[in-house]
Coordinates of C-alpha atoms in Angstrom, one line a residue:
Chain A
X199 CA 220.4 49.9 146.4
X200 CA 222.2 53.0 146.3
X201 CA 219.8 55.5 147.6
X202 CA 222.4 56.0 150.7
X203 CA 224.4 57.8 148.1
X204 CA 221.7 60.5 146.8
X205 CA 223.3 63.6 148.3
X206 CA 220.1 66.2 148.9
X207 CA 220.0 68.8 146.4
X208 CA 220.8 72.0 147.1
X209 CA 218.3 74.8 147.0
X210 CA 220.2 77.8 145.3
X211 CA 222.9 77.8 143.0
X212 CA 224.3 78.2 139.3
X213 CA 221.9 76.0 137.8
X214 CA 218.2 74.7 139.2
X215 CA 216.2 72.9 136.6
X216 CA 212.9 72.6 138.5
X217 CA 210.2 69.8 137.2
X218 CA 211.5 70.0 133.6
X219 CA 209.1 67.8 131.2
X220 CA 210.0 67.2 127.3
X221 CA 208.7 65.1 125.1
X222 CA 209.5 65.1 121.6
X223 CA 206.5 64.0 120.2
X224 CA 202.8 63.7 121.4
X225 CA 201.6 59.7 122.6
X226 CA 206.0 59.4 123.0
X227 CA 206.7 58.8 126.3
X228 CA 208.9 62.0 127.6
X229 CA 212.6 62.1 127.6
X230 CA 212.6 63.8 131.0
X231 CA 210.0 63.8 133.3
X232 CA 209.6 65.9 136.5
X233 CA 213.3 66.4 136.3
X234 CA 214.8 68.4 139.1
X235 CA 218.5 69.2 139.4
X236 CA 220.2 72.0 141.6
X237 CA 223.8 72.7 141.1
X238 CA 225.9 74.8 143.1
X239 CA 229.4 76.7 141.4
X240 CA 232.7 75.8 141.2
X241 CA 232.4 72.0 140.9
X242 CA 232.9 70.1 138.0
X243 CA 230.0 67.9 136.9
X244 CA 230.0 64.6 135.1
X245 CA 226.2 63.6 134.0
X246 CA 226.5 60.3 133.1
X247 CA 224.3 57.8 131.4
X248 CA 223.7 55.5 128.4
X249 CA 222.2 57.2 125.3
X250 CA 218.9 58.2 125.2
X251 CA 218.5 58.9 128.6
X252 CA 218.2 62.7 128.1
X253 CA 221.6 64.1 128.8
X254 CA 221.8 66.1 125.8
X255 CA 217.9 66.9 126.0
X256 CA 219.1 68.6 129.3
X257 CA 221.6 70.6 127.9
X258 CA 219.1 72.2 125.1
X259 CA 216.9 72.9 127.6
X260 CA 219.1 74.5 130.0
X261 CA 220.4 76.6 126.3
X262 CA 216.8 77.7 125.3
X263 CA 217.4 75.5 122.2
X264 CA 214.2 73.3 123.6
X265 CA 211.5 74.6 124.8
X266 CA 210.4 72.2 127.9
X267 CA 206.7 71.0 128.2
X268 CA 206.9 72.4 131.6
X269 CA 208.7 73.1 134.5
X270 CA 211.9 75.9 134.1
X271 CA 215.1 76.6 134.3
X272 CA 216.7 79.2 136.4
X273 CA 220.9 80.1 135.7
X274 CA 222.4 82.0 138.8
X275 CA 218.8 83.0 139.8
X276 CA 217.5 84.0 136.1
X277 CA 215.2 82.0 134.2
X278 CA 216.8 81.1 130.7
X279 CA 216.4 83.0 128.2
X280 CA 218.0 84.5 125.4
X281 CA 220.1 86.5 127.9
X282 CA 221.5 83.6 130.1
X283 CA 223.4 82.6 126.8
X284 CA 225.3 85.6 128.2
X285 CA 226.9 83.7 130.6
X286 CA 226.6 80.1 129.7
X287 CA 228.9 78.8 126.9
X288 CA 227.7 75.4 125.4
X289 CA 229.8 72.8 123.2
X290 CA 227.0 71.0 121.4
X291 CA 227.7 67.4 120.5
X292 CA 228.1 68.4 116.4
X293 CA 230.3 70.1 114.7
X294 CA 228.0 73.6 114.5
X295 CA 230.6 76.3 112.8
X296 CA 229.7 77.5 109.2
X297 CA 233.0 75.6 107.6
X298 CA 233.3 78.9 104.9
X299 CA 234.6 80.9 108.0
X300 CA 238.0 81.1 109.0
X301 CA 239.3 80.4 112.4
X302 CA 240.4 83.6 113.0
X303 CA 237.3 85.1 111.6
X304 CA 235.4 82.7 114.4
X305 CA 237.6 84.1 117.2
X306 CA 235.6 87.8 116.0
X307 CA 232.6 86.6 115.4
X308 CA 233.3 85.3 119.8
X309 CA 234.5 89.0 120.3
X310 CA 231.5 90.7 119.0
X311 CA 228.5 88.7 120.8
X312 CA 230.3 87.1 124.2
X313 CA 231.4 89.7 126.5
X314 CA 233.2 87.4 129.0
X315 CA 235.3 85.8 125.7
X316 CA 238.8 86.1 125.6
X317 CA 240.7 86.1 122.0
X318 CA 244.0 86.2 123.8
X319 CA 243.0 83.2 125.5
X320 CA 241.7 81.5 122.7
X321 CA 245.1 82.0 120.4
X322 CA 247.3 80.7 123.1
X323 CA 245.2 77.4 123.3
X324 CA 245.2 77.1 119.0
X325 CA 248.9 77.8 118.9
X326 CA 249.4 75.2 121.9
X327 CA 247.2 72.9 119.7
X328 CA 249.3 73.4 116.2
X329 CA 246.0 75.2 114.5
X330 CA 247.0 77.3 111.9
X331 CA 244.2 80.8 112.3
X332 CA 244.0 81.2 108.9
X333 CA 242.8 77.6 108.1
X334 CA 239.3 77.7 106.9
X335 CA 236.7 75.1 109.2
X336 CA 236.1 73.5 106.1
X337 CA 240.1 72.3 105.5
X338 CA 240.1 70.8 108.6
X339 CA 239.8 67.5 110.0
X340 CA 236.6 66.5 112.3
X341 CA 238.9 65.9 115.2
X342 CA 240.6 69.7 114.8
X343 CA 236.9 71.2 114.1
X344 CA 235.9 70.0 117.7
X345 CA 238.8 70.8 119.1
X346 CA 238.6 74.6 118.1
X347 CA 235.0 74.5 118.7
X348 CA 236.1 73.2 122.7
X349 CA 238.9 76.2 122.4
X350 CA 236.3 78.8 121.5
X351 CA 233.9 77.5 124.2
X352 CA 236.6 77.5 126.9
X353 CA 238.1 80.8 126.0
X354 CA 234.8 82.9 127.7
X355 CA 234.8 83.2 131.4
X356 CA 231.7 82.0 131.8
X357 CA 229.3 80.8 134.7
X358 CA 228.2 77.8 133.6
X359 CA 229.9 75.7 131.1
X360 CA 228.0 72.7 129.2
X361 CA 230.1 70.4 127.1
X362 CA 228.3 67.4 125.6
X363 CA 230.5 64.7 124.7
X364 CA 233.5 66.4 124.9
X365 CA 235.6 63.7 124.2
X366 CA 233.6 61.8 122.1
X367 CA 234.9 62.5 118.6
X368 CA 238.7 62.8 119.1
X369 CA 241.6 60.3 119.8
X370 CA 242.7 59.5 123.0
X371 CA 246.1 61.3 123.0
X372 CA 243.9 64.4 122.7
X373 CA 241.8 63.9 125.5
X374 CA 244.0 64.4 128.1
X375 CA 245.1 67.7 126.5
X376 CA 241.0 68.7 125.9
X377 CA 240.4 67.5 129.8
X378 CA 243.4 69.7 130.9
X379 CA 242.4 72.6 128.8
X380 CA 238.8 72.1 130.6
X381 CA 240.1 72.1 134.0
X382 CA 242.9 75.1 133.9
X383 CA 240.8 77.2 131.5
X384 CA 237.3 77.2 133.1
X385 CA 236.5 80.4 135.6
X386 CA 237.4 79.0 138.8
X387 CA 233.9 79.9 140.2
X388 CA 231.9 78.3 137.2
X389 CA 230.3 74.4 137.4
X390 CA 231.2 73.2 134.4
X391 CA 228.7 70.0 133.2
X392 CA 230.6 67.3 131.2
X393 CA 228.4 64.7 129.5
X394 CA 229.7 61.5 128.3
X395 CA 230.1 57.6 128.2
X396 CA 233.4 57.5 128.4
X397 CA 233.5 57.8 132.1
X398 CA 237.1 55.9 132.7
X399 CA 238.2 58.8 130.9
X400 CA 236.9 62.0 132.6
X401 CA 236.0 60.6 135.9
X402 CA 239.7 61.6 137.0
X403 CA 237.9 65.5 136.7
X404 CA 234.9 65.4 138.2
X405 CA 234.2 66.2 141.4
X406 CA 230.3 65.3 141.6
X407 CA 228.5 62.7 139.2
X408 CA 225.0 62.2 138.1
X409 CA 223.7 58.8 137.1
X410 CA 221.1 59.0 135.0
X411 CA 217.9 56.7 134.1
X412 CA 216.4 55.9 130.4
X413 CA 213.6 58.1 131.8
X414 CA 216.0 60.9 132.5
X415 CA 215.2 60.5 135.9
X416 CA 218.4 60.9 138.6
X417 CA 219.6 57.2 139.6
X418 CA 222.6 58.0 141.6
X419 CA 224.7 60.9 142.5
X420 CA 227.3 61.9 144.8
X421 CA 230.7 63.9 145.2
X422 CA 233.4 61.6 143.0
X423 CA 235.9 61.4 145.3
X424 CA 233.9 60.2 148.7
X425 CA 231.9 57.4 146.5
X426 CA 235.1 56.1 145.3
X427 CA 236.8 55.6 148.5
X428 CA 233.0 54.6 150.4
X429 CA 232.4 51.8 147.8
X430 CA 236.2 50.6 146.9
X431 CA 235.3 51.1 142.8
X432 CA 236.2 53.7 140.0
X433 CA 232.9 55.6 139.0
X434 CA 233.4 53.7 135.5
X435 CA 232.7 49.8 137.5
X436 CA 229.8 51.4 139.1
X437 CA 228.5 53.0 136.2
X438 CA 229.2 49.4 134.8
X439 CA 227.4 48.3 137.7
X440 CA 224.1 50.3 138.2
X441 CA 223.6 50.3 134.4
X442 CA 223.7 46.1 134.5
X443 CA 220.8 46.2 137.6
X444 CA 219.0 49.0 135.5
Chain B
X69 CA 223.1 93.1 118.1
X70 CA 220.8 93.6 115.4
X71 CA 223.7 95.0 113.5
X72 CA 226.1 92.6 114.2
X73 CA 224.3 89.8 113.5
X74 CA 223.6 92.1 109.7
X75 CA 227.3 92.9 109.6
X76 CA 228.1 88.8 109.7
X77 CA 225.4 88.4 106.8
X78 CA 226.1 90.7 104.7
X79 CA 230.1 89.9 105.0
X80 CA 229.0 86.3 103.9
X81 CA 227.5 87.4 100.8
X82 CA 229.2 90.4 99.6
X83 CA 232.2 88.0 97.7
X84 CA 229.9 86.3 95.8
X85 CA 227.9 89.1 94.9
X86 CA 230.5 91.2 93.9
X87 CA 232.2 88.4 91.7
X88 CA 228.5 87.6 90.2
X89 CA 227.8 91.2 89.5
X90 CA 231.2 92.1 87.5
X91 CA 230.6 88.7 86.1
X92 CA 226.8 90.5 84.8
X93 CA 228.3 93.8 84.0
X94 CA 230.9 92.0 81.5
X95 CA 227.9 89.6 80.0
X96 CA 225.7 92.6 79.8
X97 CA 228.5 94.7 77.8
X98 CA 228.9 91.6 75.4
X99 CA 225.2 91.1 74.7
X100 CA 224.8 95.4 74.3
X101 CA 227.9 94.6 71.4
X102 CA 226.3 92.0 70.5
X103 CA 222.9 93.6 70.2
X104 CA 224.6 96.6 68.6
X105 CA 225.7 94.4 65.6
X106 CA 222.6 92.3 64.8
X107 CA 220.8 95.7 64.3
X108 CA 223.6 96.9 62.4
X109 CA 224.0 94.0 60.3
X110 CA 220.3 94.1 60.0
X111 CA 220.6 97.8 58.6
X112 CA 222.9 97.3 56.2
X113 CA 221.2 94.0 55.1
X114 CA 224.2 92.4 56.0
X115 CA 224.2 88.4 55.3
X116 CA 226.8 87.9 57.7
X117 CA 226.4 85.0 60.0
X118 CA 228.3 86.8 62.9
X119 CA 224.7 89.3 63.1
X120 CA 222.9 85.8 64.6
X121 CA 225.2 85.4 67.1
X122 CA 225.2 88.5 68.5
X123 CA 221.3 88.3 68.5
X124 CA 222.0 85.0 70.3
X125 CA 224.8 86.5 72.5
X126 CA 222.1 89.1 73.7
X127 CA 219.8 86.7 74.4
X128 CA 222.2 84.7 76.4
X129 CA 223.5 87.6 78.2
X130 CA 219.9 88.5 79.5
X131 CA 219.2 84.8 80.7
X132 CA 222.6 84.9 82.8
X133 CA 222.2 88.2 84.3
X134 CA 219.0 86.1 85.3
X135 CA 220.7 83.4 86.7
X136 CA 222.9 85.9 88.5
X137 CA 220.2 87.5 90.4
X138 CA 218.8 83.8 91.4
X139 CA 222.1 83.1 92.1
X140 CA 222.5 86.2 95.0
X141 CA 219.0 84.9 96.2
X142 CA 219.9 80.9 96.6
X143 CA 223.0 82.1 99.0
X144 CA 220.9 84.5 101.1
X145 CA 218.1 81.8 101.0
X146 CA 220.2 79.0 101.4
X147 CA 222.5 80.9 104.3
X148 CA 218.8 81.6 105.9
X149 CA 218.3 77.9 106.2
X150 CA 222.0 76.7 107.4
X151 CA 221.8 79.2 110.2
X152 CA 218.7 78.4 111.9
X153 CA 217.9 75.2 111.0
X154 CA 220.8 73.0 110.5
X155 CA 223.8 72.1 113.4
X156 CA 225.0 75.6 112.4
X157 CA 221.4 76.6 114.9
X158 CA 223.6 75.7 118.0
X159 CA 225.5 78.5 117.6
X160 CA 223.2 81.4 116.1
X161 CA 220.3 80.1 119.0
X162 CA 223.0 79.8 121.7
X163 CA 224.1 84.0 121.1
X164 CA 223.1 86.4 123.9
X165 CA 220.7 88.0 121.2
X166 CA 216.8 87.7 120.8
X167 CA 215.2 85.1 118.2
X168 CA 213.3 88.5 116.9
X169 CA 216.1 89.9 116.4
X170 CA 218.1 87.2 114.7
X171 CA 215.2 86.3 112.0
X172 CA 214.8 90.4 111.5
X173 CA 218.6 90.5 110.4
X174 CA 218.1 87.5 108.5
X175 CA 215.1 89.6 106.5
X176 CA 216.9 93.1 106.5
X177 CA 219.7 91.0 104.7
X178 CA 217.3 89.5 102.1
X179 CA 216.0 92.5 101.7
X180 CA 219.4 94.8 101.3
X181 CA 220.5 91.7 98.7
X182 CA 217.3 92.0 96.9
X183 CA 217.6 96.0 96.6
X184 CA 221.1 94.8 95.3
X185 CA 219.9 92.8 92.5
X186 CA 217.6 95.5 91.2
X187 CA 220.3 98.3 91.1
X188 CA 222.4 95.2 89.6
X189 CA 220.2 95.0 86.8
X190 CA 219.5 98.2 86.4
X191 CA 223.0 98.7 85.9
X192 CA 223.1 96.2 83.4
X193 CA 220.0 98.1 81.1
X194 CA 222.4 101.0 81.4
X195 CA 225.0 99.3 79.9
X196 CA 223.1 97.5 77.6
X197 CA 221.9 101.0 76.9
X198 CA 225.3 102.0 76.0
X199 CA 225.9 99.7 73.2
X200 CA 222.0 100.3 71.8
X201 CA 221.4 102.8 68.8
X202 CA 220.2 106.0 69.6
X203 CA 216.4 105.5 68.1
X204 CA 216.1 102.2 70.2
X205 CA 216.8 104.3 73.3
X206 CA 214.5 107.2 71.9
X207 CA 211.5 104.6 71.1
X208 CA 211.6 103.2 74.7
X209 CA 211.6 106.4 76.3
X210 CA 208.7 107.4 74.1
X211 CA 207.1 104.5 75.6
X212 CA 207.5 105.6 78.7
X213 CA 206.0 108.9 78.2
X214 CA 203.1 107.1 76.2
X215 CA 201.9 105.4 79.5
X216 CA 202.7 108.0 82.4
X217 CA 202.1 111.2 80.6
X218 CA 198.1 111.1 81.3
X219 CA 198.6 110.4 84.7
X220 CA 201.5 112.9 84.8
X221 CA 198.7 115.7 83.0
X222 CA 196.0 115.1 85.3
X223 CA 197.8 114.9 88.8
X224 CA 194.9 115.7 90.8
X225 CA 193.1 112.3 90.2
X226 CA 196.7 110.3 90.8
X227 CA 196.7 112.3 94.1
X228 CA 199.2 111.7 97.4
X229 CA 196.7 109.2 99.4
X230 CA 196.8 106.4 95.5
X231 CA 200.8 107.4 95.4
X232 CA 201.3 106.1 98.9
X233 CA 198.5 103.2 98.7
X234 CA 200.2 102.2 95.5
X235 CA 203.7 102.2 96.8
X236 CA 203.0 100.6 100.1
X237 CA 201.0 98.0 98.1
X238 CA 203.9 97.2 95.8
X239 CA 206.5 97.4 98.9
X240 CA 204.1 95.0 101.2
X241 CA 204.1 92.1 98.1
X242 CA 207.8 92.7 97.2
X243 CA 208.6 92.0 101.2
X244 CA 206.0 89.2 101.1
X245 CA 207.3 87.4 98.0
X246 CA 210.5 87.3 100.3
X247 CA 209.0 86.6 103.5
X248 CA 207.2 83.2 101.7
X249 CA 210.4 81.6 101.1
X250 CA 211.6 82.5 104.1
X251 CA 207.9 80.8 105.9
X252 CA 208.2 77.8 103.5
X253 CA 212.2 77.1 104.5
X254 CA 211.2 77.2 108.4
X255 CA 208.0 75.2 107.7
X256 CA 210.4 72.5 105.9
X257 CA 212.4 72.2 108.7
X258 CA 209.9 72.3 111.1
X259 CA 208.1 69.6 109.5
X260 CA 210.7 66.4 109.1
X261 CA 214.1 65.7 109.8
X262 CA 215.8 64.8 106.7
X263 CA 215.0 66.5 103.2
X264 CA 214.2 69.8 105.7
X265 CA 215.0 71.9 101.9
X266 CA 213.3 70.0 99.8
X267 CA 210.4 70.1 102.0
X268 CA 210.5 73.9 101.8
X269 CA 210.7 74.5 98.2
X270 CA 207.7 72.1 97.3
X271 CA 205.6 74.4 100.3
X272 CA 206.9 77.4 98.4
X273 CA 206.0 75.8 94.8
X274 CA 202.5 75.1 96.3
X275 CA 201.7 78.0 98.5
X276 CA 202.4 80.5 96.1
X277 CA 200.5 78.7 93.4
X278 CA 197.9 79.0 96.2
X279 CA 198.4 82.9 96.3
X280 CA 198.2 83.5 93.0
X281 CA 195.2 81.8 92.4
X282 CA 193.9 83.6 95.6
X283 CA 195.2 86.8 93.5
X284 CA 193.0 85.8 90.8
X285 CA 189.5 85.0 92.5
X286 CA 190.2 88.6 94.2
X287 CA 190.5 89.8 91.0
X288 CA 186.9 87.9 89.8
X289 CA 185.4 89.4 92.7
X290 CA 186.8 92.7 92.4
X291 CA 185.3 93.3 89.5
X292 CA 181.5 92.8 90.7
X293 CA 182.4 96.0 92.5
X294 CA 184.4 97.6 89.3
X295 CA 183.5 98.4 86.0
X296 CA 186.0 97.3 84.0
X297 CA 184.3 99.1 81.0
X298 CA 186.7 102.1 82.3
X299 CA 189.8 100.5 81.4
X300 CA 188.9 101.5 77.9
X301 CA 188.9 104.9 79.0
X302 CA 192.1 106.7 80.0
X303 CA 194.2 105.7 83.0
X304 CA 193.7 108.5 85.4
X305 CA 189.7 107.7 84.9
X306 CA 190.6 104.3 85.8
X307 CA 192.0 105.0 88.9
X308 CA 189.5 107.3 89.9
X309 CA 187.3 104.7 89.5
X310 CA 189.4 102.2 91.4
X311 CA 189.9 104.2 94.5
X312 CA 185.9 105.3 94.3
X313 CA 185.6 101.3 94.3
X314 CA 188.2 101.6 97.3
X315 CA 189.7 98.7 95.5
X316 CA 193.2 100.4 96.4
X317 CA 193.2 100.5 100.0
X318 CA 191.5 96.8 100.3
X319 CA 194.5 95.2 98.0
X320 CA 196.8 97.3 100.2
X321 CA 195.1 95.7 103.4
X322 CA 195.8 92.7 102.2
X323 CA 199.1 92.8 100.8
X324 CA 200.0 94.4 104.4
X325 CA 198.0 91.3 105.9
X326 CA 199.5 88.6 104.1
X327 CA 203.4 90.1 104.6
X328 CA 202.6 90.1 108.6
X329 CA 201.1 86.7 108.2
X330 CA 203.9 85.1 106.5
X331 CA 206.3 87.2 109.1
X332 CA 205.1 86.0 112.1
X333 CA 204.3 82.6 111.5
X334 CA 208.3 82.3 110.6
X335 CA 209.0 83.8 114.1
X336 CA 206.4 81.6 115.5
X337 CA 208.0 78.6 114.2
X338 CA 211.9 80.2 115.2
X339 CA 210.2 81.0 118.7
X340 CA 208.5 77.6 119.3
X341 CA 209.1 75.2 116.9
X342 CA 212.6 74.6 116.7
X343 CA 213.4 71.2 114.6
X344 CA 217.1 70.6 115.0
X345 CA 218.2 67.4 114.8

């Protein structure tokens, strides 16, 4: 039904996943199968699906935190590895800070392993947000600890950025201000790869989408802007839409 | 990065070890005093009831400098486990540094806090050593020389080659004894999801049940090669005998086997086996 939108993928860029396979557990059927995804820099991604379609399977894999059956993934030409993590900064879905440390004390512990992180960056967006440094992780509340975590990711000048559910844990007057701090704060030349359900929310950002199957395969994808304007709907009603034929 | 990653686990120890080891000096000063005064009250056939408690305040102070040492191990043990396989993984996995280099701070840091605990407690003997009377301190040295001094008069037989076997056996199960836990915790949570911990402990509870009966059948069949008649004998005959047997360099084969063993298989499961929720 929509295969007139599939856009080809491109053949070199930030990010080529090439016939990734993982399944958790043997006789399971895989999470992702055959999975191939090309992504070229500077655009910002939305990959899109319901849960348990592999989104957040993707992103470990593409982190080194899952090892894939088979098939690899390459990061600006280099297969991943322990030295990608150089240059791709990851927001995991969890809160994933000790909670004995101190903010500040996290905005060091950045210094010392990321080369491309910037504290001065980083205090500018706390200070903007009303976080005290000198709060422990611990003290604060589950919305604050993701919103420091999303500071301390965005605060590197990275290539690649991957933020799993953003969003998902804080209230909507913060999202706009997370969303912003997203778009102004990334390295202009980075992809950044947004996962989430709440498309109504993000889709303002993005300027390519993936749909994805309960298979993790690829069931739709296309530059935001174009779709929107070829089939008359926000990317949320046709989310709404392919999800009710799938 | 191998330093950084120490310099980040030592910094999240060092408070509580300090506080637990002035904590042990200050126990260890009351159970020397009151040490001092059961022996003096025994001297002077005292009848005093206060003598009793400081025989019960020693014996107190030596089961919570006990406690303090565990104490120092369940944060490095339990700070082991939080950083590689709970949420707090996302972040020590997703550094720019090598997997064998993050689980070879995490040992060098057990290690360094063990080393701790022993100069901790030997600190505390010294100040329990303060408070003791002179002919207690005299007797235990005299101990001492009871047991080393034939080895010490025949050096020959306790040659270099036994000196370095012995040590590098008694380094190999020391490291190994840490290394276990450190297998059993990543076995745990590489095994289920929930009760990752618990899982760990009863591996460690039954694995090194396992080695020390292992430790005993060596033993049994050690001695069909060693006559054990020579332990009646002095000690440097003994260990002539042993290291004729070769027993020496086979138990420090396999203390050295068993420490890679339990070393690797952790990095195995760290490389490959990866259980986070």
């Amino acid at each position: 039904m929509f295969e007139h939108l599939k856009h080809e993928q491109p053949t070199s860029g930030v990010l080529e996943c090439r016939g990734l396979t993982k399944s958790y557990s043997r006789g399971e059927p895989p999470v992702l199968r055959d999975f191939n995804l090309s992504l070229p820099s500077g655009r910002i991604v939305g990959l899109l699906g319901p849960n348990g379609c592999g989104k957040s399977t993707l992103m470990k894999l593409i982190v080194g935190l899952l090892t894939p059956d088979s098939g690899a993934v390459f990061i600006s030409g280099e297969k991943t590895s322990y030295k990608t993590n150089g240059y791709v900064s990851y927001l995991p879905e969890r809160t994933y800070f000790d909670p004995s440390m101190k903010v500040c004390e996290l905005i060091k512990f950045f210094s010392d392993f990321y080369t491309d992180f910037d504290p001065s960056v980083a205090e500018k967006m706390l200070t903007s947000l009303n976080i005290n440094k000198n709060s422990k992780l611990k003290t604060l509340s589950k919305g604050t600890k993701e919103k420091v975590q999303l500071v301390m990711v965005m605060s590197r000048k990275a290539k690649l950025y991957l933020l799993d559910e953003p969003i998902a844990g804080v209230d909507p007057a913060a999202r706009d201000y997370i969303l912003e701090t997203i778009i102004s704060n990334r390295n202009p030349e980075a992809t950044v790869i947004i996962t989430t359900h709440l498309i109504h929310d993000i889709e303002g950002v993005l300027d390519d989408f993936y749909f994805m199957g309960r298979s993790g395969e690829i069931l739709m994808s296309g530059e935001a802007e174009a779709t929107r304007k070829e089939q008359g709907k926000t990317l949320d009603e046709l989310f709404r839409e392919v999800y009710r034929c799938y | 990065m191998l330093l950084k990653l120490l310099k980040y686990d030592i910094k999240a120890v060092w408070k509580i070890a300090l506080t637990v080891s002035l904590i042990s000096f200050g126990v260890a000063a009351m159970g020397g005093a009151g040490y001092a005064a059961y022996i003096n009250g025994l001297a002077n056939d005292s009848d005093s009831p206060f003598i009793f408690v400081g025989f019960f305040g020693y014996l107190f102070s030596i089961f919570a400098i006990s406690g303090a040492c565990f104490t120092i191990s369940i944060v490095v043990f339990s700070r082991f486990y939080k950083n590689l396989f709970t949420d707090e993984g996302y972040l020590t996995f997703t550094l720019p540094v090598s997997r064998n280099k993050i689980h070879l701070a995490k040992t060098l840091n057990t290690v360094i806090w063990s080393v701790y605990q022993v100069i901790m407690a030997g600190i505390c003997i010294l100040i329990y050593s303060f408070f003791m009377p002179k002919s207690n301190i005299d007797s235990g040295i005299n101990m001492f020389e009871f047991f080393f001094e034939p080895i010490s008069r025949e050096f020959a037989v306790w040659d270099v080659l036994t000196i370095i076997e012995s040590l590098l056996t008694f380094i190999a199960l020391a490291l190994f004894s840490l290394c276990l836990v450190e297998m059993c915790i990543a076995l745990g949570a590489m095994l289920v999801k929930r009760g990752k911990l618990t899982l760990g402990i009863v591996l460690y509870m039954l694995i090194s049940g396992a080695v020390e009966t292992a430790g005993l059948i060596l033993i049994i069949l050690e001695s069909l090669f060693f006559d054990f008649s020579h332990l009646s004998n002095t000690p440097q005959a003994w260990v002539a005998h042993a290291m004729g047997a070769g027993l020496m360099f086979v138990n420090m084969l396999l203390s050295l086997g068993v420490l890679f063993l339990t070393y690797f298989l952790t990095q195995k499961i760290i490389d490959k086996k990866l259980n986070l929720a």
